[in-house]
Amino acid sequence: MGKVFQKPEAMSSNHTHYCPGCTHGIIHRLIAEVIDELGIMGNTVGIAPVGCAVLAYNYFECDFQEAAHGRAPAMATGIKRVRPDLTVFTYQGDGDLASIGMGEIIHAANRGEKFTTIFVNNAVYGMTGGQMAPTTMPNQKTSTSPFGRDVESVGMPMKVAELLSALQTPAFITRQTVIKPKYITRTKKSIKKAFEYQLANKCFSLVEVVSTCPTNWGMTSLDAIKWTEETLLPYYELGDKKLPE
Amino acid sequence: MAYKYELDPERCKGCGLCTAVCPKKVLDMADKVNSKGYFPAYQKNPGDCVFCTTCCMMCPDVAITISETEAA
Amino acid sequence: MGKILMKGNEAIGEAAIRAGCLNYFAYPITPQSEVAEYLSKRLPEVDGVFLQAESEVAVAYMIFGASGAGERVFTTSSSPGISLMCEGLSYVACAECPAVYVNIIRGGPGLGGILPSQADYFQATKGGGHGDYRLIVMAPDTVQEAVEMVMRAFPLAEKYRNPVMILGDGLIGQMMEPVEFPDHLKTEPSNKNDWATTGMDTRKSKTKNIVKSLFLDPAELYKKNIILKEKYDIIKEEEVMYDTYNMDVDYKMLIVSYGTMSRVCSTAIDLMKADGFEVGMLRPQTLFPFPEKEIFAAAQKESVKMLASIEMSMGQMVEDVERSVKGTRPVEWYGKAGGEVPTPEEVIEAVTSMYNKECA
């Protein structure tokens, strides 16, 4: 019994700047593992958002572009349309995708653009210091909702996976999490499935990954895992929301 | 088949996620900081490790690798 | 093939294809939606890429992505649309990607109007986006020149890895004039493999290319700004283009005017010649790099008493004319905005009063 475990080739050996316990690092590794397993590193172009993952290009070994805030789906569209042979993925946070970039992601999904989006939902703006995001929970305190998110004033948190699944164009849309090993294996399967839909030129694919932000939630890494399980997962239900078939 | 377990204390940020998921309670946090000021995880009970890679999967920083070695 | 009668907007679309650019992302906006309409039929015929985006903001980043992947790409829009693309222009300039943008200017500011204007001069030449960046800006005065400028824009953008903007106006877009598409202006894309995200498999180096504009280390960002400035200084030295009218004879007044406005001025100059008015005109074809030295030299001519910047705006290029003349001669402005195109008679009236004051 026992298995080997190595850093995937598509992942660089640089230490990441992410905070201790931040699950970005896990998600990066899963993407890199999938790129390795599909053998597409030399053909892949990633697109970094504006947010904590803005430096993602330092952590992958494939070609990368860096988008303006919220515009990664438009850049991915531009690349994929002129070079449909390239494998393209965007890596975006909740402020990037669901706030400033909502227009871009909805229209890219609705056009059925054949790229893959990895959407990291950690309920706050990380890089800029923990401000309220479209996915911040009711009553959740953040640096711009110091008294807790007031749904009367700013509405309910957005369920992006369900929102995009309401579009009529076929797509693969799923919500997963990486807060526990059992979930990590499922997230990896979903990421691989998403990339495989792209390689088969089948449909737009998006994997929403419920994640932690210990620093801006003001919690230890382990408490953040617990809070995610108790507070986020009941609201952001896991599972496939839309399949192209 | 023998396995070699390596936890790079310099890559570890001391988040403790690995210690929480290890099914054999092998891992714990050191009491000496690494060069970045984090208390890294380490194998407190290496003999109990079954090389299941659960900790490797949970680690956000790929600080843990397990490789095969010739039968000792 | 001989000349064919074509609407400016459609000729601009065809010019891109004839230059070797088969990728177009755009959003409808009067007065240039016909480019998209034309290319939506034409590009599929040549296995090109046509996509109508959800907004000009999205267009700006489809252009950036495609250009960053090493492919020739262009877009057309009009004033408010170009405003939405200005953030993208700053990113493309900083990431040093080649891309071509056509602005068929309409009256502004705000939602403005849909008739011809030159009121986006500052936006194009002084930077509508953030940071120290420049666009190479060319301004055609005929549909034929628009065609040639569009065709030349692609190798020019690639030569400098910089965005190039063609500044037309509603008239250039909506007029029909005879055009031809010179074969020698068709070029192959170049200068892309060592930096673009073409996919590592396509490159011997097998090392990743990163197209980005974030430089958190101020020393690195300052270095990038120096690189850009050196590029712009070379552009100022080597890429100035201008035309002259009635400057081979003595002139007491030098008009500086471009695009549609310069055509009205040349008619006015001819009509005034009969009445003994000695007026010459220098027509900038590139607005950046601006023909500063040439305007300064022309202004030093013994006979010259004053210059006039005549433009379809409330006075923007006049500042560059003043800067070029360095106070050695008085510089006046005349123009109308909002979609009003001055008639030759209106130009004559304005020029006559200036002339009588300064040059009589």
XYZ file of C-alpha atoms in Angstrom:
677
model
C 0.000 0.000 0.000
C 1.139 3.610 -0.251
C 1.427 5.985 -3.157
C 3.874 8.467 -4.480
C 3.144 12.169 -4.602
C 5.127 14.752 -6.530
C 4.704 18.366 -7.545
C 3.001 18.313 -10.978
C 5.197 19.322 -13.891
C 2.758 22.069 -14.942
C 3.255 23.694 -11.551
C 6.348 25.808 -10.939
C 8.491 25.213 -7.874
C 8.121 28.812 -6.728
C 6.803 29.300 -3.238
C 3.406 30.931 -3.510
C 2.548 34.244 -1.895
C -0.790 32.877 -0.684
C -1.501 33.027 3.042
C -1.031 29.941 5.219
C -4.040 27.641 4.832
C -5.395 29.442 1.801
C -6.860 26.873 -0.559
C -5.748 28.664 -3.720
C -2.606 26.543 -3.517
C -4.588 23.310 -3.589
C -6.664 24.452 -6.556
C -3.535 25.505 -8.465
C -2.050 22.051 -7.890
C -5.201 20.268 -9.042
C -5.253 22.255 -12.284
C -1.562 21.496 -12.840
C -2.159 17.789 -12.166
C -4.980 17.763 -14.720
C -2.804 19.569 -17.278
C -0.093 16.966 -16.728
C -2.494 14.037 -16.978
C -4.017 15.379 -20.187
C -0.542 16.171 -21.535
C -1.503 19.649 -22.654
C 1.037 21.903 -20.881
C 2.641 22.956 -24.169
C -0.706 23.858 -25.621
C -2.345 25.589 -22.671
C -2.770 29.296 -21.979
C -3.973 30.338 -18.552
C -5.478 33.709 -17.752
C -4.883 35.250 -14.343
C -7.476 37.572 -12.805
C -6.990 40.636 -10.700
C -7.088 39.399 -7.128
C -4.948 37.122 -4.971
C -4.350 34.897 -7.989
C -3.058 37.777 -10.107
C 0.385 36.197 -9.746
C -0.824 32.777 -10.881
C 1.535 32.992 -13.870
C 4.411 32.587 -11.402
C 2.987 29.244 -10.270
C 2.231 27.527 -13.567
C 4.640 26.419 -16.258
C 2.387 27.071 -19.252
C 1.867 30.287 -21.203
C -0.147 32.839 -19.288
C -1.889 36.121 -19.821
C -3.008 38.516 -17.108
C -6.420 40.110 -17.506
C -7.784 43.387 -16.301
C -10.180 42.982 -13.371
C -13.167 40.900 -14.458
C -12.154 40.642 -18.098
C -10.542 37.201 -18.204
C -13.542 35.629 -19.984
C -13.231 38.244 -22.747
C -9.494 37.586 -23.080
C -10.146 33.867 -23.136
C -12.753 34.427 -25.846
C -10.252 36.419 -27.856
C -7.591 33.721 -27.600
C -9.922 30.782 -28.174
C -11.543 32.370 -31.210
C -8.265 33.099 -33.005
C -6.462 29.964 -31.776
C -9.157 27.314 -31.191
C -6.385 24.694 -31.029
C -5.100 26.190 -27.738
C -6.457 24.965 -24.422
C -7.530 28.053 -22.512
C -8.581 28.435 -18.888
C -9.383 31.450 -16.738
C -8.734 31.446 -12.995
C -10.909 33.972 -11.230
C -12.055 35.011 -7.753
C -15.552 36.045 -6.708
C -14.918 39.781 -6.870
C -13.319 39.383 -10.314
C -15.926 37.072 -11.824
C -19.180 37.890 -10.015
C -18.809 41.616 -9.484
C -16.938 43.652 -12.101
C -16.763 40.706 -14.509
C -20.331 39.444 -14.324
C -21.127 40.774 -17.791
C -18.176 38.987 -19.324
C -18.738 35.590 -17.702
C -22.460 35.496 -18.491
C -21.933 36.368 -22.133
C -18.978 34.020 -22.566
C -21.060 31.207 -21.057
C -24.043 32.151 -23.158
C -22.002 32.150 -26.359
C -20.783 28.720 -25.339
C -17.122 29.773 -25.548
C -15.062 26.595 -25.477
C -12.754 27.569 -22.601
C -12.720 26.502 -18.955
C -13.184 28.777 -15.966
C -12.003 27.902 -12.472
C -14.010 30.172 -10.179
C -12.695 30.460 -6.637
C -15.467 31.525 -4.257
C -14.138 32.524 -0.827
C -16.870 35.041 0.011
C -14.559 38.095 0.176
C -12.141 40.204 -1.843
C -8.827 38.718 -0.767
C -6.021 40.766 -2.337
C -7.483 44.162 -1.486
C -8.037 43.296 2.151
C -11.252 41.395 2.799
C -13.970 43.595 1.425
C -17.526 42.371 0.870
C -17.974 40.355 -2.305
C -21.132 39.380 -4.207
C -20.759 36.007 -2.473
C -20.349 37.362 1.076
C -22.856 35.653 3.362
C -25.758 37.432 5.114
C -24.469 39.075 8.303
C -20.890 38.133 7.424
C -18.577 40.870 8.658
C -16.016 42.120 6.128
C -13.896 45.254 5.870
C -16.706 46.968 3.953
C -19.591 45.358 5.773
C -18.315 45.905 9.317
C -21.795 45.317 10.784
C -22.338 42.235 8.666
C -23.771 41.952 5.165
C -27.144 43.708 5.294
C -29.279 41.849 2.766
C -31.908 44.558 2.994
C -29.362 46.998 1.632
C -27.143 44.925 -0.678
C -29.178 41.840 -1.372
C -28.420 38.159 -0.997
C -25.154 36.432 -1.901
C -24.981 35.301 -5.542
C -25.065 31.610 -6.428
C -22.981 31.866 -9.593
C -23.182 28.212 -10.595
C -26.985 28.257 -10.480
C -27.111 31.677 -12.131
C -25.052 30.522 -15.106
C -26.899 27.233 -15.291
C -30.085 29.122 -16.089
C -28.625 30.061 -19.475
C -29.991 27.970 -22.343
C -26.674 27.293 -24.101
C -25.251 23.866 -23.211
C -22.435 23.994 -20.637
C -20.752 22.015 -17.880
C -21.203 23.903 -14.611
C -20.436 22.427 -11.220
C -19.724 23.598 -7.713
C -17.120 21.826 -5.624
C -14.880 22.570 -2.663
C -11.384 21.640 -1.490
C -11.779 21.954 2.250
C -11.397 18.197 2.857
C -9.505 15.397 1.064
C -12.737 13.694 -0.085
C -13.853 16.951 -1.689
C -10.400 17.524 -3.219
C -10.613 14.311 -5.232
C -14.075 15.316 -6.499
C -12.865 18.790 -7.408
C -9.999 17.299 -9.356
C -12.415 15.029 -11.234
C -14.591 18.026 -12.064
C -11.619 20.077 -13.286
C -10.488 17.197 -15.448
C -14.017 16.741 -16.813
C -14.180 20.479 -17.584
C -10.879 20.386 -19.506
C -12.008 17.235 -21.310
C -15.191 18.972 -22.487
C -12.929 21.731 -23.818
C -10.598 19.289 -25.556
C -13.642 17.662 -27.131
C -14.720 21.132 -28.279
C -18.022 20.384 -26.626
C -19.062 23.350 -24.451
C -18.180 26.107 -22.003
C -17.126 24.716 -18.624
C -16.978 26.327 -15.204
C -15.936 24.799 -11.883
C -16.910 26.933 -8.887
C -14.671 26.004 -5.961
C -15.808 27.068 -2.503
C -12.608 28.116 -0.763
C -11.224 29.597 2.442
C -9.666 32.976 3.214
C -8.302 32.568 6.748
C -6.559 35.930 6.838
C -9.513 38.064 5.813
C -12.055 35.957 7.694
C -9.916 36.502 10.762
C -9.705 32.783 11.508
C -7.080 30.070 11.785
C -6.765 27.794 8.771
C -8.629 25.015 10.572
C -11.415 27.285 11.846
C -11.807 28.554 8.296
C -12.336 24.973 7.127
C -14.974 24.532 9.827
C -16.707 27.830 9.012
C -16.796 26.909 5.340
C -18.460 23.605 6.152
C -20.948 25.095 8.600
C -21.793 28.365 6.863
C -20.811 28.342 3.189
C -21.592 24.816 2.073
C -25.228 24.810 3.238
C -25.807 27.881 1.062
C -23.429 27.016 -1.794
C -24.644 23.472 -2.391
C -22.072 21.230 -4.045
C -22.651 19.146 -7.152
C -23.048 19.366 -10.900
C -25.554 22.078 -11.822
C -25.542 21.704 -15.586
C -24.299 19.111 -18.045
C -24.055 19.694 -21.803
C -25.708 16.372 -22.672
C 8.108 -1.347 -2.006
C 9.571 1.277 0.317
C 8.591 4.942 0.339
C 10.397 8.055 1.341
C 8.387 10.805 3.016
C 9.711 14.345 2.719
C 8.183 17.401 4.300
C 10.148 20.533 3.311
C 10.021 22.808 6.370
C 10.953 25.799 4.219
C 7.926 25.366 1.954
C 5.554 24.827 4.872
C 3.622 27.874 6.118
C 2.478 26.159 9.315
C -1.224 26.177 8.431
C -1.775 22.818 10.107
C -4.252 21.449 7.559
C -2.168 18.304 7.096
C -2.120 17.518 10.785
C -5.935 17.660 10.870
C -6.446 15.163 8.047
C -3.735 12.569 8.755
C -5.659 9.340 9.518
C -2.781 8.054 11.657
C -2.077 11.224 13.644
C 1.514 11.183 12.427
C 1.936 14.944 11.938
C 2.315 17.793 14.395
C 3.617 21.357 14.400
C 7.263 21.967 15.254
C 8.248 24.395 17.969
C 11.079 25.931 15.969
C 10.292 28.443 13.194
C 11.569 28.136 9.620
C 13.377 30.971 7.840
C 10.094 32.698 7.117
C 8.952 32.580 10.717
C 6.401 29.766 10.323
C 6.250 26.781 12.659
C 6.396 23.970 10.076
C 4.656 20.617 10.367
C 6.764 17.507 10.867
C 6.357 13.762 11.313
C 5.984 13.335 15.031
C 5.281 9.591 14.667
C 6.921 8.653 11.339
C 6.589 4.949 12.098
C 2.792 5.176 11.867
C 2.799 6.730 8.415
C 1.160 4.540 5.754
C 2.060 6.863 2.874
C -1.569 7.412 1.917
C -0.812 10.963 0.546
C -3.854 12.484 2.273
C -1.611 15.115 3.809
C -0.002 15.760 0.433
C -3.428 16.398 -1.121
C -4.460 18.762 1.666
C -1.244 20.787 1.624
C -1.725 24.092 -0.231
C 2.010 24.490 -0.758
C 3.181 21.098 -2.086
C 5.507 20.943 0.918
C 5.090 17.165 1.199
C 6.333 14.651 -1.370
C 6.400 10.887 -1.217
C 8.672 8.949 -3.538
C 9.505 5.304 -4.037
C 12.890 3.988 -2.984
C 14.466 0.545 -3.637
C 13.432 -1.917 -0.959
C 15.665 -1.020 1.977
C -8.115 45.358 -60.086
C -9.333 48.905 -60.683
C -11.027 51.239 -58.266
C -14.415 50.387 -56.815
C -16.908 52.749 -55.248
C -17.181 51.881 -51.588
C -18.576 53.258 -48.372
C -15.796 54.277 -45.972
C -16.847 51.919 -43.194
C -16.957 48.945 -45.554
C -13.677 49.916 -47.207
C -12.054 50.005 -43.752
C -13.299 46.487 -43.071
C -12.093 45.201 -46.429
C -8.750 46.972 -45.963
C -8.033 44.942 -42.842
C -8.679 41.694 -44.686
C -6.533 42.776 -47.624
C -3.749 43.677 -45.181
C -3.832 40.124 -43.832
C -5.902 40.626 -40.667
C -8.713 38.115 -40.406
C -9.770 38.638 -36.770
C -12.331 41.279 -35.798
C -14.171 41.806 -32.518
C -16.590 44.740 -32.252
C -19.769 46.224 -30.857
C -22.341 48.211 -32.809
C -22.258 52.003 -32.522
C -23.297 54.694 -34.982
C -21.737 56.007 -37.211
C -19.603 52.916 -37.931
C -21.768 49.848 -37.419
C -21.488 49.086 -41.123
C -17.926 47.816 -40.559
C -19.299 45.038 -38.386
C -22.213 44.399 -40.707
C -19.852 44.135 -43.677
C -17.335 41.921 -41.905
C -20.034 39.648 -40.489
C -20.647 38.591 -44.114
C -17.106 38.975 -45.447
C -14.912 37.350 -42.772
C -16.574 33.934 -42.981
C -15.754 33.993 -46.718
C -12.058 34.095 -45.850
C -12.191 31.771 -42.810
C -11.715 34.796 -40.593
C -13.013 35.374 -37.064
C -15.923 37.754 -36.577
C -17.496 38.205 -33.153
C -19.891 40.805 -31.848
C -19.053 41.240 -28.177
C -21.339 42.149 -25.307
C -19.759 45.583 -24.876
C -16.791 47.636 -26.012
C -15.154 46.806 -22.697
C -15.291 43.130 -23.657
C -14.077 44.009 -27.167
C -10.976 45.668 -25.707
C -10.015 42.463 -23.920
C -10.902 40.106 -26.751
C -8.480 42.207 -28.782
C -5.874 42.047 -25.979
C -6.240 38.269 -25.596
C -6.053 37.569 -29.327
C -3.122 39.943 -29.808
C -1.383 38.480 -26.771
C -1.701 35.060 -28.390
C 0.246 36.415 -31.381
C -2.592 36.851 -33.863
C -3.371 39.929 -35.942
C -6.573 41.531 -34.703
C -8.463 44.779 -35.042
C -11.625 46.579 -34.027
C -13.584 49.676 -34.982
C -15.816 51.835 -32.837
C -16.844 55.423 -32.236
C -16.048 57.892 -29.452
C -18.138 56.566 -26.512
C -17.079 53.028 -27.459
C -13.436 54.045 -27.604
C -13.822 55.614 -24.150
C -14.858 52.192 -22.861
C -11.789 50.648 -24.488
C -9.318 53.124 -23.023
C -8.479 50.999 -19.988
C -7.743 48.155 -22.395
C -5.552 50.401 -24.548
C -3.405 51.159 -21.499
C -3.043 47.405 -20.797
C -2.196 46.597 -24.432
C 0.372 49.402 -24.569
C 1.990 48.294 -21.297
C 2.017 44.616 -22.295
C 3.475 45.771 -25.637
C 1.016 43.973 -27.869
C 0.260 45.016 -31.462
C -3.398 45.822 -32.225
C -5.289 48.193 -34.509
C -8.246 50.336 -33.465
C -10.344 52.572 -35.721
C -12.275 55.444 -34.141
C -14.925 56.933 -36.447
C -15.466 59.963 -34.268
C -18.934 61.284 -33.529
C -19.964 64.501 -31.798
C -19.339 64.571 -28.068
C -19.038 64.775 -25.169
C -21.441 62.374 -23.471
C -23.801 60.469 -25.669
C -23.214 63.436 -27.939
C -24.458 62.981 -31.466
C -23.836 60.799 -34.474
C -22.440 63.355 -36.926
C -18.772 63.895 -37.767
C -16.346 65.375 -35.245
C -12.647 65.501 -34.382
C -13.253 66.028 -30.671
C -11.438 62.816 -29.649
C -8.019 64.281 -30.577
C -6.909 64.594 -26.955
C -8.239 61.132 -26.084
C -6.267 59.565 -28.924
C -3.030 61.534 -28.696
C -2.783 62.360 -24.998
C -4.047 59.045 -23.684
C -7.634 58.239 -22.743
C -6.427 55.470 -20.443
C -4.176 55.571 -17.402
C -0.410 55.831 -17.217
C 2.360 56.979 -19.531
C 1.481 55.341 -22.805
C 1.054 56.528 -26.363
C -0.906 55.323 -29.355
C 0.435 55.739 -32.858
C -2.425 57.792 -34.338
C -3.072 58.254 -38.052
C -5.821 60.484 -39.492
C -7.033 59.890 -43.060
C -8.729 62.595 -45.131
C -10.155 60.312 -47.840
C -11.578 56.812 -47.925
C -8.549 55.757 -50.004
C -6.161 57.106 -47.393
C -8.210 55.398 -44.667
C -7.770 52.117 -46.553
C -4.013 52.595 -46.863
C -3.600 53.701 -43.256
C -5.541 50.672 -42.002
C -3.392 48.383 -44.150
C -0.156 49.996 -42.961
C -1.306 49.957 -39.335
C -0.744 46.197 -38.888
C 2.988 45.976 -39.711
C 3.460 49.298 -37.900
C 1.806 47.932 -34.745
C 3.945 44.800 -34.971
C 7.144 46.754 -35.651
C 6.728 48.647 -32.397
C 4.502 46.117 -30.532
C 2.175 49.005 -29.772
C -1.507 49.801 -30.389
C -2.186 51.888 -33.495
C -5.307 54.005 -33.861
C -6.872 55.316 -37.058
C -8.790 58.496 -36.292
C -11.523 59.033 -38.847
C -14.837 60.762 -38.415
C -18.444 60.178 -39.359
C -17.846 61.498 -42.878
C -14.873 59.226 -43.591
C -17.020 56.320 -42.446
C -20.232 57.226 -44.208
C -18.893 58.676 -47.511
C -18.641 56.560 -50.649
C -15.478 57.136 -52.676
C -13.565 55.097 -55.272
C -10.913 52.932 -53.609
C -8.366 50.276 -54.430
C -6.468 47.978 -52.062
C -2.749 48.108 -53.016
C -1.303 44.582 -53.115
C 2.033 45.755 -51.776
C 0.333 46.729 -48.507
C -0.532 43.109 -47.756
C 1.989 41.844 -45.170
C 2.657 38.728 -43.120
C 2.355 38.969 -39.310
C 5.775 39.232 -37.705
C 7.586 39.641 -34.424
C 5.348 37.470 -32.308
C 6.952 34.224 -31.296
C 9.452 35.428 -28.769
C 6.841 37.027 -26.529
C 3.257 35.915 -27.370
C 1.315 33.100 -25.662
C 1.280 30.950 -28.773
C 1.491 27.743 -26.717
C 4.915 26.404 -25.708
C 4.668 23.514 -28.200
C 4.884 26.015 -31.029
C 8.198 27.405 -29.757
C 11.623 25.755 -29.624
C 12.408 27.499 -26.337
C 9.749 25.428 -24.510
C 9.760 28.139 -21.839
C 6.516 29.919 -20.986
C 5.606 33.333 -22.344
C 3.709 35.680 -20.056
C 1.720 38.628 -21.397
C 1.077 40.926 -18.466
C 1.157 44.498 -17.307
C 1.470 44.115 -13.529
C 4.842 45.144 -12.098
C 4.519 45.418 -8.339
C 8.218 46.207 -7.993
C 8.466 49.962 -8.754
C 11.942 49.529 -10.224
C 10.543 47.022 -12.718
C 7.576 49.212 -13.624
C 9.861 52.231 -13.996
C 12.079 50.139 -16.308
C 8.995 49.273 -18.389
C 8.105 52.971 -18.608
C 11.628 53.730 -19.814
C 11.331 51.003 -22.466
C 8.040 52.509 -23.631
C 9.460 56.039 -23.694
C 12.448 54.926 -25.755
C 9.999 53.339 -28.189
C 7.909 56.493 -28.403
C 11.020 58.623 -28.944
C 11.982 56.396 -31.898
C 8.445 56.669 -33.244
C 8.684 60.454 -33.020
C 11.909 60.345 -34.996
C 10.901 57.874 -37.678
C 7.149 57.720 -38.181
C 5.970 61.323 -38.672
C 3.803 61.657 -41.792
C 2.273 64.855 -43.122
C 1.084 66.387 -46.361
C 1.272 69.968 -47.610
C -1.083 72.118 -49.643
C -0.147 75.357 -51.391
C 3.074 75.499 -49.378
C 5.381 75.597 -52.393
C 4.631 79.309 -52.761
C 4.973 82.070 -50.212
C 2.160 82.076 -47.647
C 1.400 84.559 -44.918
C -0.838 82.231 -42.964
C -0.246 78.547 -42.377
C -3.304 76.445 -41.650
C -2.767 73.194 -39.763
C -5.705 70.863 -40.282
C -6.313 67.115 -40.721
C -8.893 64.620 -41.933
C -12.195 65.852 -43.344
C -11.551 69.376 -42.035
C -8.400 69.712 -44.149
C -10.416 68.998 -47.306
C -12.746 71.884 -46.549
C -9.708 74.067 -45.867
C -8.056 73.244 -49.200
C -11.240 74.362 -51.001
C -11.253 77.549 -48.942
C -7.551 78.159 -49.710
C -8.236 77.840 -53.466
C -11.200 80.222 -53.304
C -9.184 82.780 -51.276
C -6.212 82.609 -53.641
C -8.287 84.449 -56.259
C -8.699 87.289 -53.767
C -4.965 87.444 -53.161
C -4.944 85.641 -49.844
C -1.663 83.699 -49.458
C -2.580 80.741 -47.296
C -0.782 77.395 -47.095
C -1.754 74.263 -45.214
C 0.197 71.542 -43.469
C -1.907 68.395 -42.980
C -0.688 66.028 -40.278
C -1.310 62.436 -41.359
C 0.083 61.165 -38.060
C -1.292 62.918 -34.975
C 1.138 60.967 -32.841
C 3.923 61.378 -33.698
C 2.883 65.014 -34.324
C 4.874 66.899 -37.048
C 6.318 69.386 -34.544
C 9.616 70.085 -36.294
C 7.967 70.469 -39.678
C 5.383 72.931 -38.335
C 8.082 74.871 -36.506
C 10.203 75.071 -39.670
C 7.227 76.089 -41.837
C 6.345 78.794 -39.308
C 9.844 80.312 -39.506
C 9.377 81.148 -43.225
C 9.913 84.869 -43.692
C 6.471 85.426 -45.138
C 4.560 83.666 -42.358
C 2.733 85.986 -39.991
C 0.496 83.514 -38.153
C -0.818 79.960 -37.975
C -4.345 78.697 -37.549
C -5.398 75.292 -36.252
C -8.713 74.505 -37.924
C -10.432 71.453 -36.511
C -13.875 70.010 -35.873
C -13.567 70.472 -32.118
C -13.510 73.339 -29.671
C -9.731 73.559 -29.910
C -7.522 70.565 -29.157
C -4.857 70.221 -31.840
C -4.302 73.978 -31.478
C -2.377 73.213 -28.279
C 0.053 70.988 -30.186
C 0.415 73.599 -32.919
C 1.240 76.230 -30.284
C 3.694 73.820 -28.668
C 5.355 73.207 -32.037
C 5.637 76.916 -32.912
C 7.210 77.693 -29.540
C 5.825 81.227 -29.484
C 7.651 82.325 -32.638
C 4.328 83.145 -34.319
C 0.787 83.768 -33.093
C -1.498 80.708 -33.344
C -5.306 80.940 -33.596
C -8.042 78.311 -33.568
C -11.188 78.047 -35.591
C -13.628 75.186 -35.585
C -17.130 73.900 -34.927
C -18.146 70.841 -32.934
C -21.127 68.654 -32.151
C -21.375 67.296 -35.653
C -21.322 70.640 -37.397
C -18.857 70.544 -40.311
C -17.702 74.062 -41.233
C -18.352 74.989 -44.852
C -15.629 76.508 -47.062
C -17.426 79.843 -46.740
C -17.351 79.631 -42.939
C -13.640 78.809 -43.041
C -13.013 81.731 -45.422
C -14.895 84.064 -43.120
C -12.892 82.986 -40.068
C -9.555 82.991 -41.920
C -10.223 86.371 -43.493
C -10.755 88.077 -40.138
C -7.585 86.494 -38.711
C -5.660 87.286 -41.889
C -6.688 90.904 -41.952
C -5.686 91.286 -38.351
C -2.256 89.615 -38.579
C -1.189 89.326 -42.187
C -2.452 92.354 -44.097
